[in-house]
Structure formats: C-alpha cells, structure tokens
C-alpha cells in the first residue's frame, strides 16, 4: 500500500497564518515580565542621555519621580534604581547615609508615585573612589568587611522605602548577611533578589559609563564569575537560595542563556535575567547604522531570554517594548 501522505507530520500546517501561529505560540513577552533600570544622579533639573545608551537617561532626584511615573503609566510593574552620588569615598558611605542619593530618590518616589515596585541595586562600585564593589584592603576587595557595609546599605534602603533589595557585588555570604540585618531591623517582609550568577563581563561597558563605576585599577575577576563556568554558576545560585534569596538572577543574559535554563531547572524560586547595557547598546548601534531592524531584534532577544527560562527581565528596552505591547504590536 502506498503511503498517501508523506511526510506524515507537516509542522508547516500550524504556521500557515498568524491566527494559528498565535494558538501554538509557546512564549510571550508581557508587561508582567519587565523591570526598568533607572539611573539617579546628583544635581538639579538634570535629564541627560547616556552617550553609549541612546534612549536611556540619568535623572537628578527632582526629576526621578516623573521618570518613574512614565514607567508606571506604561504598565511596567517595577523599576530598579542605580545611584551616582556627588561624593565618593574609600568605602562608599553614601550608600548608607540618610542623605545618600538612593535614599533621597526613594523618599521622593515613594511620596509621589504609587503602584510601582521599587527595587534597589545594592553595591559600592558607583560610590567608591577606587570603583570596586566593596572595601579594598591590600589591593583586594575584603569580603567580610564588605558584608558589614552591605548590611547597613540594605537596611537604610528598606528604611527609606525600598520594596526589594538586589545585592550585585558577588560577595560570599551577602544574602545571609543582608537577610539577618533586614530581619533584625524589622524588615522581615522585604525580599532579596540576589545577583547570584554574575559574570565578569565586557557587556557592562556602557553601564560603567552611565554609572561612573569603572574600577580605577585591575578588574572584577576576583569576585565576579569566570564566563567559562556553568557548574559554578549553579553552585552560586544554590548557595544563595540556601542563604534565603527570594529571587535569583543570571547576568548578563544573552551570552548566558544556557545558564538561565540550567538555573531554572534546578531551583524553585523565580529566576530573573539581566539584559545588560552592552546587549542593549549593540542592538541600538546596529539599528542606527541600518544594519538590523532594531525593534524586531529587540523582541526576538527578549523572547530568547524568556524562552530560556527567565521569569522576569531587567531591560533597558522595557519602555519601548511596553509601548509595542500597549499598541498590540507584540
Ligand atoms: C554593579 C552593577 C553593574 C551592573 C549592574 N550592577 C556593573 C558592574 O558589575 O560593573 C551592570 C548592568 C549593565 O551593564 O547593564 N553595581
């Protein structure tokens, strides 16, 4: 007998028009996935574009509430704040001062904007004269001395209204130290999103321009992870879960999609992926040159991060993609 239909299975049947494609689509980008990063700087009346990140701005404290309102009005649930202080010192004491840049921004945002979830980045590189992510002793970042300052920073952010804190310095034991400090200070309800698997990546280049946080000597390879390692990423993540992390993060996202998938398969907490500055700027630059269709590449990129397993994505594209979602284009 002749096989009447060959090939028997024709996957193209389910691709013939957009309606059937919608029905079989496995992954979607939604507003619910998005966290928008916001840079707050010293000064007054400042809204300045970051040269290496077109479309991304740094805001002074008096302008930041409007920036957050814009994000909220687009339907994006959360922002993550990064601070650029007017005064740096050896240890980054601005990070735990009541007059610190993040503390001032938090008070303004919490007073003027409702219905937006405010996460704060917990680190020192933007606040120290040497640009490293902690206390430097004998040319190295001293892990345990840094933990003491991380406690103070996290508690101060919580006192000033942070909804969630996100330590990004890759210090050993940082989640546990912050959890204890928050609990002791009465902030048992404030969750920790740990930058658990953060790689020593060259994709952070534009961010370091934006945040003035490049190290003045050496690099961050002594604390951030080696891009060659995957099992170690899982180890970092599992340690953080054990220490009490509520959400774990993989950063960057694109060159580390395999890590996102592996982490997702091995933990029961939500997984965040950070679509970092260099990933943004590469697409923006190629788009400007007319070499790629920027919007389509943006959507494809975010989809890949979602498909890899991310439950939420920190991305500089959040506002643009939200506009597209709101217009029904995605
Ligand atoms: C550290 C921090 C960095 C980023 C977020 N938090 C930079 C670094 O480790 O040098 C990078 C984010 C990006 O590139 O978009 N505070």
mmCIF file of C-alpha atoms and ligand atoms in Angstrom:
data_model
loop_
_atom_site.group_PDB
_atom_site.id
_atom_site.type_symbol
_atom_site.label_atom_id
_atom_site.label_comp_id
_atom_site.label_asym_id
_atom_site.label_seq_id
_atom_site.Cartn_x
_atom_site.Cartn_y
_atom_site.Cartn_z
ATOM 1 C CA UNK A 1 0.000 0.000 0.000
ATOM 2 C CA UNK A 2 1.178 3.468 -0.895
ATOM 3 C CA UNK A 3 1.637 5.913 1.947
ATOM 4 C CA UNK A 4 -0.914 8.525 0.974
ATOM 5 C CA UNK A 5 0.717 11.368 2.746
ATOM 6 C CA UNK A 6 4.398 11.828 3.115
ATOM 7 C CA UNK A 7 5.789 13.333 5.218
ATOM 8 C CA UNK A 8 3.129 12.289 7.683
ATOM 9 C CA UNK A 9 3.916 15.079 10.028
ATOM 10 C CA UNK A 10 3.991 18.530 8.466
ATOM 11 C CA UNK A 11 4.820 21.157 11.095
ATOM 12 C CA UNK A 12 4.177 23.835 8.479
ATOM 13 C CA UNK A 13 0.426 23.168 8.821
ATOM 14 C CA UNK A 14 0.496 25.056 12.101
ATOM 15 C CA UNK A 15 2.375 28.000 10.643
ATOM 16 C CA UNK A 16 0.096 28.969 7.800
ATOM 17 C CA UNK A 17 -1.339 32.142 9.195
ATOM 18 C CA UNK A 18 -0.998 34.420 12.174
ATOM 19 C CA UNK A 19 -4.096 33.132 13.955
ATOM 20 C CA UNK A 20 -2.902 29.555 14.111
ATOM 21 C CA UNK A 21 0.575 30.779 14.985
ATOM 22 C CA UNK A 22 -0.948 32.651 17.924
ATOM 23 C CA UNK A 23 -2.648 29.490 19.136
ATOM 24 C CA UNK A 24 0.521 27.416 19.145
ATOM 25 C CA UNK A 25 2.903 30.099 20.406
ATOM 26 C CA UNK A 26 4.801 28.841 23.450
ATOM 27 C CA UNK A 27 6.380 32.004 24.788
ATOM 28 C CA UNK A 28 5.194 35.585 25.082
ATOM 29 C CA UNK A 29 6.669 38.814 26.298
ATOM 30 C CA UNK A 30 4.273 40.579 28.588
ATOM 31 C CA UNK A 31 4.337 43.720 30.670
ATOM 32 C CA UNK A 32 4.417 41.406 33.681
ATOM 33 C CA UNK A 33 7.960 40.344 32.783
ATOM 34 C CA UNK A 34 9.576 43.749 32.830
ATOM 35 C CA UNK A 35 11.788 45.680 35.228
ATOM 36 C CA UNK A 36 13.162 49.044 34.066
ATOM 37 C CA UNK A 37 16.558 50.282 35.336
ATOM 38 C CA UNK A 38 16.749 53.954 36.357
ATOM 39 C CA UNK A 39 19.914 55.957 36.992
ATOM 40 C CA UNK A 40 19.618 58.686 39.624
ATOM 41 C CA UNK A 41 22.356 61.279 39.877
ATOM 42 C CA UNK A 42 23.275 64.325 41.917
ATOM 43 C CA UNK A 43 22.410 67.835 40.761
ATOM 44 C CA UNK A 44 19.165 69.578 39.959
ATOM 45 C CA UNK A 45 16.990 69.700 36.886
ATOM 46 C CA UNK A 46 19.126 67.078 35.150
ATOM 47 C CA UNK A 47 17.786 64.722 32.499
ATOM 48 C CA UNK A 48 20.778 63.657 30.442
ATOM 49 C CA UNK A 49 21.078 60.922 27.881
ATOM 50 C CA UNK A 50 23.818 58.355 28.388
ATOM 51 C CA UNK A 51 26.018 58.719 25.282
ATOM 52 C CA UNK A 52 26.648 55.000 24.849
ATOM 53 C CA UNK A 53 22.995 54.087 25.577
ATOM 54 C CA UNK A 54 20.672 56.071 23.320
ATOM 55 C CA UNK A 55 17.213 56.420 24.856
ATOM 56 C CA UNK A 56 18.485 55.870 28.420
ATOM 57 C CA UNK A 57 18.737 58.889 30.730
ATOM 58 C CA UNK A 58 20.192 59.870 34.062
ATOM 59 C CA UNK A 59 17.859 61.871 36.269
ATOM 60 C CA UNK A 60 18.521 64.138 39.213
ATOM 61 C CA UNK A 61 16.411 63.476 42.305
ATOM 62 C CA UNK A 62 13.928 66.265 41.458
ATOM 63 C CA UNK A 63 13.249 64.633 38.087
ATOM 64 C CA UNK A 64 13.187 60.990 39.014
ATOM 65 C CA UNK A 65 9.540 60.782 40.103
ATOM 66 C CA UNK A 66 8.400 61.813 36.622
ATOM 67 C CA UNK A 67 10.616 59.146 35.111
ATOM 68 C CA UNK A 68 9.089 56.514 37.385
ATOM 69 C CA UNK A 69 5.551 57.728 36.617
ATOM 70 C CA UNK A 70 6.214 57.305 32.921
ATOM 71 C CA UNK A 71 7.259 53.699 33.553
ATOM 72 C CA UNK A 72 4.212 53.032 35.722
ATOM 73 C CA UNK A 73 1.858 54.607 33.186
ATOM 74 C CA UNK A 74 3.160 52.218 30.552
ATOM 75 C CA UNK A 75 2.069 49.327 32.774
ATOM 76 C CA UNK A 76 5.551 48.172 33.788
ATOM 77 C CA UNK A 77 5.378 46.765 37.339
ATOM 78 C CA UNK A 78 8.858 47.558 38.636
ATOM 79 C CA UNK A 79 11.966 49.700 38.454
ATOM 80 C CA UNK A 80 15.469 49.069 39.763
ATOM 81 C CA UNK A 81 17.435 52.090 40.949
ATOM 82 C CA UNK A 82 21.138 52.814 40.492
ATOM 83 C CA UNK A 83 22.727 55.845 42.147
ATOM 84 C CA UNK A 84 25.525 58.174 41.121
ATOM 85 C CA UNK A 85 26.495 60.215 44.205
ATOM 86 C CA UNK A 86 28.166 63.615 44.216
ATOM 87 C CA UNK A 87 30.747 62.442 46.691
ATOM 88 C CA UNK A 88 32.686 59.190 46.526
ATOM 89 C CA UNK A 89 34.974 57.891 49.258
ATOM 90 C CA UNK A 90 37.072 54.831 50.052
ATOM 91 C CA UNK A 91 34.196 52.744 51.417
ATOM 92 C CA UNK A 92 31.141 54.179 49.673
ATOM 93 C CA UNK A 93 29.488 55.663 52.765
ATOM 94 C CA UNK A 94 26.898 57.469 50.632
ATOM 95 C CA UNK A 95 25.196 54.078 50.340
ATOM 96 C CA UNK A 96 24.081 54.036 53.970
ATOM 97 C CA UNK A 97 23.647 57.763 54.554
ATOM 98 C CA UNK A 98 20.179 59.225 55.058
ATOM 99 C CA UNK A 99 21.243 61.935 52.635
ATOM 100 C CA UNK A 100 22.551 59.351 50.132
ATOM 101 C CA UNK A 101 21.447 59.565 46.531
ATOM 102 C CA UNK A 102 19.291 56.429 46.658
ATOM 103 C CA UNK A 103 17.743 57.347 49.990
ATOM 104 C CA UNK A 104 16.714 60.760 48.652
ATOM 105 C CA UNK A 105 15.383 59.243 45.445
ATOM 106 C CA UNK A 106 13.416 56.600 47.361
ATOM 107 C CA UNK A 107 11.708 59.199 49.541
ATOM 108 C CA UNK A 108 10.655 61.272 46.540
ATOM 109 C CA UNK A 109 9.468 58.279 44.527
ATOM 110 C CA UNK A 110 7.529 56.779 47.409
ATOM 111 C CA UNK A 111 5.858 60.103 48.135
ATOM 112 C CA UNK A 112 4.935 60.920 44.544
ATOM 113 C CA UNK A 113 4.327 57.620 42.779
ATOM 114 C CA UNK A 114 2.014 54.819 43.818
ATOM 115 C CA UNK A 115 1.674 51.382 42.306
ATOM 116 C CA UNK A 116 5.213 50.814 41.239
ATOM 117 C CA UNK A 117 7.529 48.294 42.828
ATOM 118 C CA UNK A 118 10.899 49.813 43.675
ATOM 119 C CA UNK A 119 13.957 47.584 43.763
ATOM 120 C CA UNK A 120 17.360 48.981 44.720
ATOM 121 C CA UNK A 121 20.725 47.767 43.498
ATOM 122 C CA UNK A 122 22.954 47.117 46.496
ATOM 123 C CA UNK A 123 26.609 47.659 45.627
ATOM 124 C CA UNK A 124 29.540 50.017 46.119
ATOM 125 C CA UNK A 125 31.267 50.446 42.773
ATOM 126 C CA UNK A 126 29.438 53.691 41.898
ATOM 127 C CA UNK A 127 30.194 55.081 45.355
ATOM 128 C CA UNK A 128 33.871 54.335 45.919
ATOM 129 C CA UNK A 129 36.875 56.327 44.710
ATOM 130 C CA UNK A 130 38.546 53.105 43.519
ATOM 131 C CA UNK A 131 35.386 51.850 41.759
ATOM 132 C CA UNK A 132 35.446 48.371 43.282
ATOM 133 C CA UNK A 133 32.392 46.677 44.781
ATOM 134 C CA UNK A 134 33.461 46.812 48.415
ATOM 135 C CA UNK A 135 36.156 47.672 50.909
ATOM 136 C CA UNK A 136 39.634 47.423 49.383
ATOM 137 C CA UNK A 137 42.447 46.102 51.577
ATOM 138 C CA UNK A 138 45.898 45.328 50.221
ATOM 139 C CA UNK A 139 44.693 45.706 46.657
ATOM 140 C CA UNK A 140 41.806 43.259 47.044
ATOM 141 C CA UNK A 141 38.145 43.541 47.941
ATOM 142 C CA UNK A 142 37.824 42.355 51.537
ATOM 143 C CA UNK A 143 34.774 40.102 51.565
ATOM 144 C CA UNK A 144 33.799 40.183 55.230
ATOM 145 C CA UNK A 145 34.457 43.879 55.769
ATOM 146 C CA UNK A 146 32.206 44.495 52.773
ATOM 147 C CA UNK A 147 29.437 42.355 54.293
ATOM 148 C CA UNK A 148 29.255 44.737 57.243
ATOM 149 C CA UNK A 149 28.677 47.678 54.917
ATOM 150 C CA UNK A 150 26.174 45.726 52.826
ATOM 151 C CA UNK A 151 24.053 45.238 55.942
ATOM 152 C CA UNK A 152 23.972 48.968 56.581
ATOM 153 C CA UNK A 153 23.181 49.776 52.970
ATOM 154 C CA UNK A 154 20.312 47.295 52.731
ATOM 155 C CA UNK A 155 18.718 48.405 55.998
ATOM 156 C CA UNK A 156 18.989 52.052 55.004
ATOM 157 C CA UNK A 157 17.293 51.368 51.661
ATOM 158 C CA UNK A 158 14.498 49.494 53.422
ATOM 159 C CA UNK A 159 14.069 52.322 55.923
ATOM 160 C CA UNK A 160 13.648 54.745 53.079
ATOM 161 C CA UNK A 161 11.029 52.710 51.263
ATOM 162 C CA UNK A 162 12.701 50.121 49.020
ATOM 163 C CA UNK A 163 10.295 47.268 48.246
ATOM 164 C CA UNK A 164 13.084 44.811 47.439
ATOM 165 C CA UNK A 165 16.873 44.896 47.613
ATOM 166 C CA UNK A 166 19.185 43.424 44.990
ATOM 167 C CA UNK A 167 22.809 42.857 46.033
ATOM 168 C CA UNK A 168 25.065 42.823 42.970
ATOM 169 C CA UNK A 169 28.568 42.694 44.405
ATOM 170 C CA UNK A 170 29.174 38.926 44.328
ATOM 171 C CA UNK A 171 30.480 38.829 47.895
ATOM 172 C CA UNK A 172 30.354 35.410 49.552
ATOM 173 C CA UNK A 173 27.633 35.286 52.169
ATOM 174 C CA UNK A 174 25.993 38.538 51.083
ATOM 175 C CA UNK A 175 22.460 37.168 51.020
ATOM 176 C CA UNK A 176 22.631 35.756 54.520
ATOM 177 C CA UNK A 177 24.248 38.901 55.901
ATOM 178 C CA UNK A 178 21.577 41.123 54.363
ATOM 179 C CA UNK A 179 18.742 38.783 55.401
ATOM 180 C CA UNK A 180 19.891 38.862 59.020
ATOM 181 C CA UNK A 181 20.313 42.618 59.019
ATOM 182 C CA UNK A 182 16.894 43.223 57.469
ATOM 183 C CA UNK A 183 15.196 40.841 59.885
ATOM 184 C CA UNK A 184 16.872 42.394 62.908
ATOM 185 C CA UNK A 185 15.812 45.845 61.762
ATOM 186 C CA UNK A 186 12.182 44.779 61.380
ATOM 187 C CA UNK A 187 12.171 44.262 57.615
ATOM 188 C CA UNK A 188 11.307 40.581 57.526
ATOM 189 C CA UNK A 189 8.872 41.277 54.711
ATOM 190 C CA UNK A 190 11.419 42.812 52.334
ATOM 191 C CA UNK A 191 12.623 40.261 49.770
ATOM 192 C CA UNK A 192 16.145 39.853 48.413
ATOM 193 C CA UNK A 193 16.843 39.380 44.736
ATOM 194 C CA UNK A 194 20.429 38.217 44.517
ATOM 195 C CA UNK A 195 22.647 38.759 41.513
ATOM 196 C CA UNK A 196 23.676 35.162 42.133
ATOM 197 C CA UNK A 197 25.436 34.252 38.907
ATOM 198 C CA UNK A 198 27.013 37.492 37.814
ATOM 199 C CA UNK A 199 29.813 37.094 35.337
ATOM 200 C CA UNK A 200 32.896 39.292 34.870
ATOM 201 C CA UNK A 201 31.584 40.536 31.546
ATOM 202 C CA UNK A 202 32.651 43.088 28.976
ATOM 203 C CA UNK A 203 28.964 43.621 28.236
ATOM 204 C CA UNK A 204 28.828 46.000 31.238
ATOM 205 C CA UNK A 205 30.875 48.650 29.391
ATOM 206 C CA UNK A 206 28.106 51.184 28.702
ATOM 207 C CA UNK A 207 26.690 50.817 32.230
ATOM 208 C CA UNK A 208 30.039 51.782 33.690
ATOM 209 C CA UNK A 209 29.926 54.976 31.613
ATOM 210 C CA UNK A 210 26.388 55.622 32.767
ATOM 211 C CA UNK A 211 27.087 54.919 36.432
ATOM 212 C CA UNK A 212 30.692 56.156 36.553
ATOM 213 C CA UNK A 213 31.608 52.849 38.112
ATOM 214 C CA UNK A 214 34.618 51.524 36.184
ATOM 215 C CA UNK A 215 37.319 50.199 38.525
ATOM 216 C CA UNK A 216 40.309 52.562 38.734
ATOM 217 C CA UNK A 217 42.729 49.641 38.945
ATOM 218 C CA UNK A 218 42.508 45.976 37.972
ATOM 219 C CA UNK A 219 39.211 44.320 37.122
ATOM 220 C CA UNK A 220 36.382 42.464 38.854
ATOM 221 C CA UNK A 221 37.555 38.933 38.100
ATOM 222 C CA UNK A 222 38.401 38.346 41.756
ATOM 223 C CA UNK A 223 34.709 38.429 42.684
ATOM 224 C CA UNK A 224 32.555 38.205 39.541
ATOM 225 C CA UNK A 225 32.393 34.832 37.812
ATOM 226 C CA UNK A 226 34.525 33.451 35.013
ATOM 227 C CA UNK A 227 32.401 33.430 31.799
ATOM 228 C CA UNK A 228 33.668 29.922 31.108
ATOM 229 C CA UNK A 229 31.891 28.378 34.101
ATOM 230 C CA UNK A 230 28.445 26.845 34.299
ATOM 231 C CA UNK A 231 28.529 24.364 37.179
ATOM 232 C CA UNK A 232 29.972 27.086 39.364
ATOM 233 C CA UNK A 233 27.038 29.328 38.443
ATOM 234 C CA UNK A 234 24.695 26.672 39.735
ATOM 235 C CA UNK A 235 26.722 26.414 42.919
ATOM 236 C CA UNK A 236 26.450 30.183 43.467
ATOM 237 C CA UNK A 237 22.715 30.082 42.862
ATOM 238 C CA UNK A 238 22.115 27.140 45.199
ATOM 239 C CA UNK A 239 24.166 28.819 47.923
ATOM 240 C CA UNK A 240 22.076 31.964 47.605
ATOM 241 C CA UNK A 241 18.822 30.018 47.794
ATOM 242 C CA UNK A 242 20.088 28.345 50.930
ATOM 243 C CA UNK A 243 21.024 31.736 52.394
ATOM 244 C CA UNK A 244 17.487 32.938 51.811
ATOM 245 C CA UNK A 245 17.405 34.586 48.397
ATOM 246 C CA UNK A 246 13.808 35.105 47.288
ATOM 247 C CA UNK A 247 14.737 35.590 43.627
ATOM 248 C CA UNK A 248 17.982 34.646 41.899
ATOM 249 C CA UNK A 249 19.497 36.393 38.938
ATOM 250 C CA UNK A 250 21.675 35.477 35.987
ATOM 251 C CA UNK A 251 23.619 38.325 34.448
ATOM 252 C CA UNK A 252 24.292 39.101 31.610
ATOM 253 C CA UNK A 253 21.509 37.311 29.749
ATOM 254 C CA UNK A 254 22.318 36.731 26.111
ATOM 255 C CA UNK A 255 25.719 35.125 26.218
ATOM 256 C CA UNK A 256 24.425 33.122 29.219
ATOM 257 C CA UNK A 257 21.105 31.690 28.052
ATOM 258 C CA UNK A 258 22.341 28.193 28.864
ATOM 259 C CA UNK A 259 22.938 29.295 32.454
ATOM 260 C CA UNK A 260 19.403 30.703 32.704
ATOM 261 C CA UNK A 261 17.984 27.365 31.565
ATOM 262 C CA UNK A 262 20.177 25.375 33.887
ATOM 263 C CA UNK A 263 19.330 27.554 36.858
ATOM 264 C CA UNK A 264 15.613 27.396 36.066
ATOM 265 C CA UNK A 265 15.729 23.620 36.043
ATOM 266 C CA UNK A 266 17.446 23.489 39.409
ATOM 267 C CA UNK A 267 15.701 25.973 41.686
ATOM 268 C CA UNK A 268 12.161 26.601 42.857
ATOM 269 C CA UNK A 269 12.498 30.363 43.285
ATOM 270 C CA UNK A 270 11.800 32.811 40.446
ATOM 271 C CA UNK A 271 14.675 33.496 38.071
ATOM 272 C CA UNK A 272 15.491 36.989 36.881
ATOM 273 C CA UNK A 273 17.718 37.697 33.882
ATOM 274 C CA UNK A 274 19.532 40.989 33.383
ATOM 275 C CA UNK A 275 19.606 42.045 29.742
ATOM 276 C CA UNK A 276 22.622 44.298 30.338
ATOM 277 C CA UNK A 277 23.822 47.584 28.913
ATOM 278 C CA UNK A 278 26.140 46.149 26.261
ATOM 279 C CA UNK A 279 23.373 43.907 24.957
ATOM 280 C CA UNK A 280 21.200 46.991 24.611
ATOM 281 C CA UNK A 281 23.828 49.199 23.029
ATOM 282 C CA UNK A 282 24.872 46.632 20.420
ATOM 283 C CA UNK A 283 21.323 46.419 19.124
ATOM 284 C CA UNK A 284 20.839 50.188 19.262
ATOM 285 C CA UNK A 285 24.086 50.782 17.371
ATOM 286 C CA UNK A 286 23.373 48.260 14.634
ATOM 287 C CA UNK A 287 19.837 49.646 14.351
ATOM 288 C CA UNK A 288 21.165 53.162 13.915
ATOM 289 C CA UNK A 289 23.505 52.004 11.183
ATOM 290 C CA UNK A 290 20.542 50.416 9.430
ATOM 291 C CA UNK A 291 22.187 47.001 9.669
ATOM 292 C CA UNK A 292 19.361 45.304 11.583
ATOM 293 C CA UNK A 293 15.700 46.042 12.267
ATOM 294 C CA UNK A 294 16.130 47.255 15.831
ATOM 295 C CA UNK A 295 12.605 46.584 17.081
ATOM 296 C CA UNK A 296 12.394 43.100 15.654
ATOM 297 C CA UNK A 297 15.791 42.199 17.061
ATOM 298 C CA UNK A 298 14.737 43.615 20.424
ATOM 299 C CA UNK A 299 11.623 41.433 20.561
ATOM 300 C CA UNK A 300 13.491 38.354 19.372
ATOM 301 C CA UNK A 301 16.142 38.953 22.002
ATOM 302 C CA UNK A 302 13.660 39.311 24.852
ATOM 303 C CA UNK A 303 11.800 36.228 23.650
ATOM 304 C CA UNK A 304 15.012 34.218 23.746
ATOM 305 C CA UNK A 305 15.582 35.231 27.366
ATOM 306 C CA UNK A 306 12.028 34.298 28.254
ATOM 307 C CA UNK A 307 12.239 31.011 26.373
ATOM 308 C CA UNK A 308 15.473 30.157 28.158
ATOM 309 C CA UNK A 309 13.522 30.280 31.426
ATOM 310 C CA UNK A 310 13.573 33.800 32.845
ATOM 311 C CA UNK A 311 10.537 34.685 34.941
ATOM 312 C CA UNK A 312 11.392 38.384 34.827
ATOM 313 C CA UNK A 313 13.787 40.521 32.825
ATOM 314 C CA UNK A 314 15.617 43.683 33.769
ATOM 315 C CA UNK A 315 15.957 45.519 30.483
ATOM 316 C CA UNK A 316 16.671 48.998 29.136
ATOM 317 C CA UNK A 317 14.201 48.091 26.372
ATOM 318 C CA UNK A 318 11.304 47.870 28.853
ATOM 319 C CA UNK A 319 9.663 51.166 27.893
ATOM 320 C CA UNK A 320 9.911 50.519 24.155
ATOM 321 C CA UNK A 321 8.597 47.009 24.391
ATOM 322 C CA UNK A 322 5.786 48.162 26.701
ATOM 323 C CA UNK A 323 4.746 50.723 24.092
ATOM 324 C CA UNK A 324 4.659 47.995 21.469
ATOM 325 C CA UNK A 325 2.649 45.688 23.732
ATOM 326 C CA UNK A 326 0.204 48.508 24.521
ATOM 327 C CA UNK A 327 -0.275 49.185 20.796
ATOM 328 C CA UNK A 328 -0.914 45.495 20.210
ATOM 329 C CA UNK A 329 2.188 45.077 18.076
ATOM 330 C CA UNK A 330 3.608 42.242 20.144
HETATM 331 C C1 LIG B 1 27.200 46.809 39.952
HETATM 332 C C2 LIG B 1 26.397 46.612 38.726
HETATM 333 C C3 LIG B 1 26.857 46.558 37.411
HETATM 334 C C4 LIG B 1 25.738 46.375 36.601
HETATM 335 C C5 LIG B 1 24.635 46.348 37.442
HETATM 336 N N1 LIG B 1 25.073 46.458 38.757
HETATM 337 C C6 LIG B 1 28.172 46.787 36.826
HETATM 338 C C7 LIG B 1 29.379 46.026 37.132
HETATM 339 O O1 LIG B 1 29.360 44.949 37.737
HETATM 340 O O2 LIG B 1 30.409 46.542 36.748
HETATM 341 C C8 LIG B 1 25.772 46.253 35.111
HETATM 342 C C9 LIG B 1 24.495 46.471 34.409
HETATM 343 C C10 LIG B 1 24.594 46.658 32.959
HETATM 344 O O3 LIG B 1 25.643 46.507 32.303
HETATM 345 O O4 LIG B 1 23.537 46.979 32.389
HETATM 346 N N2 LIG B 1 26.667 47.832 40.740
#
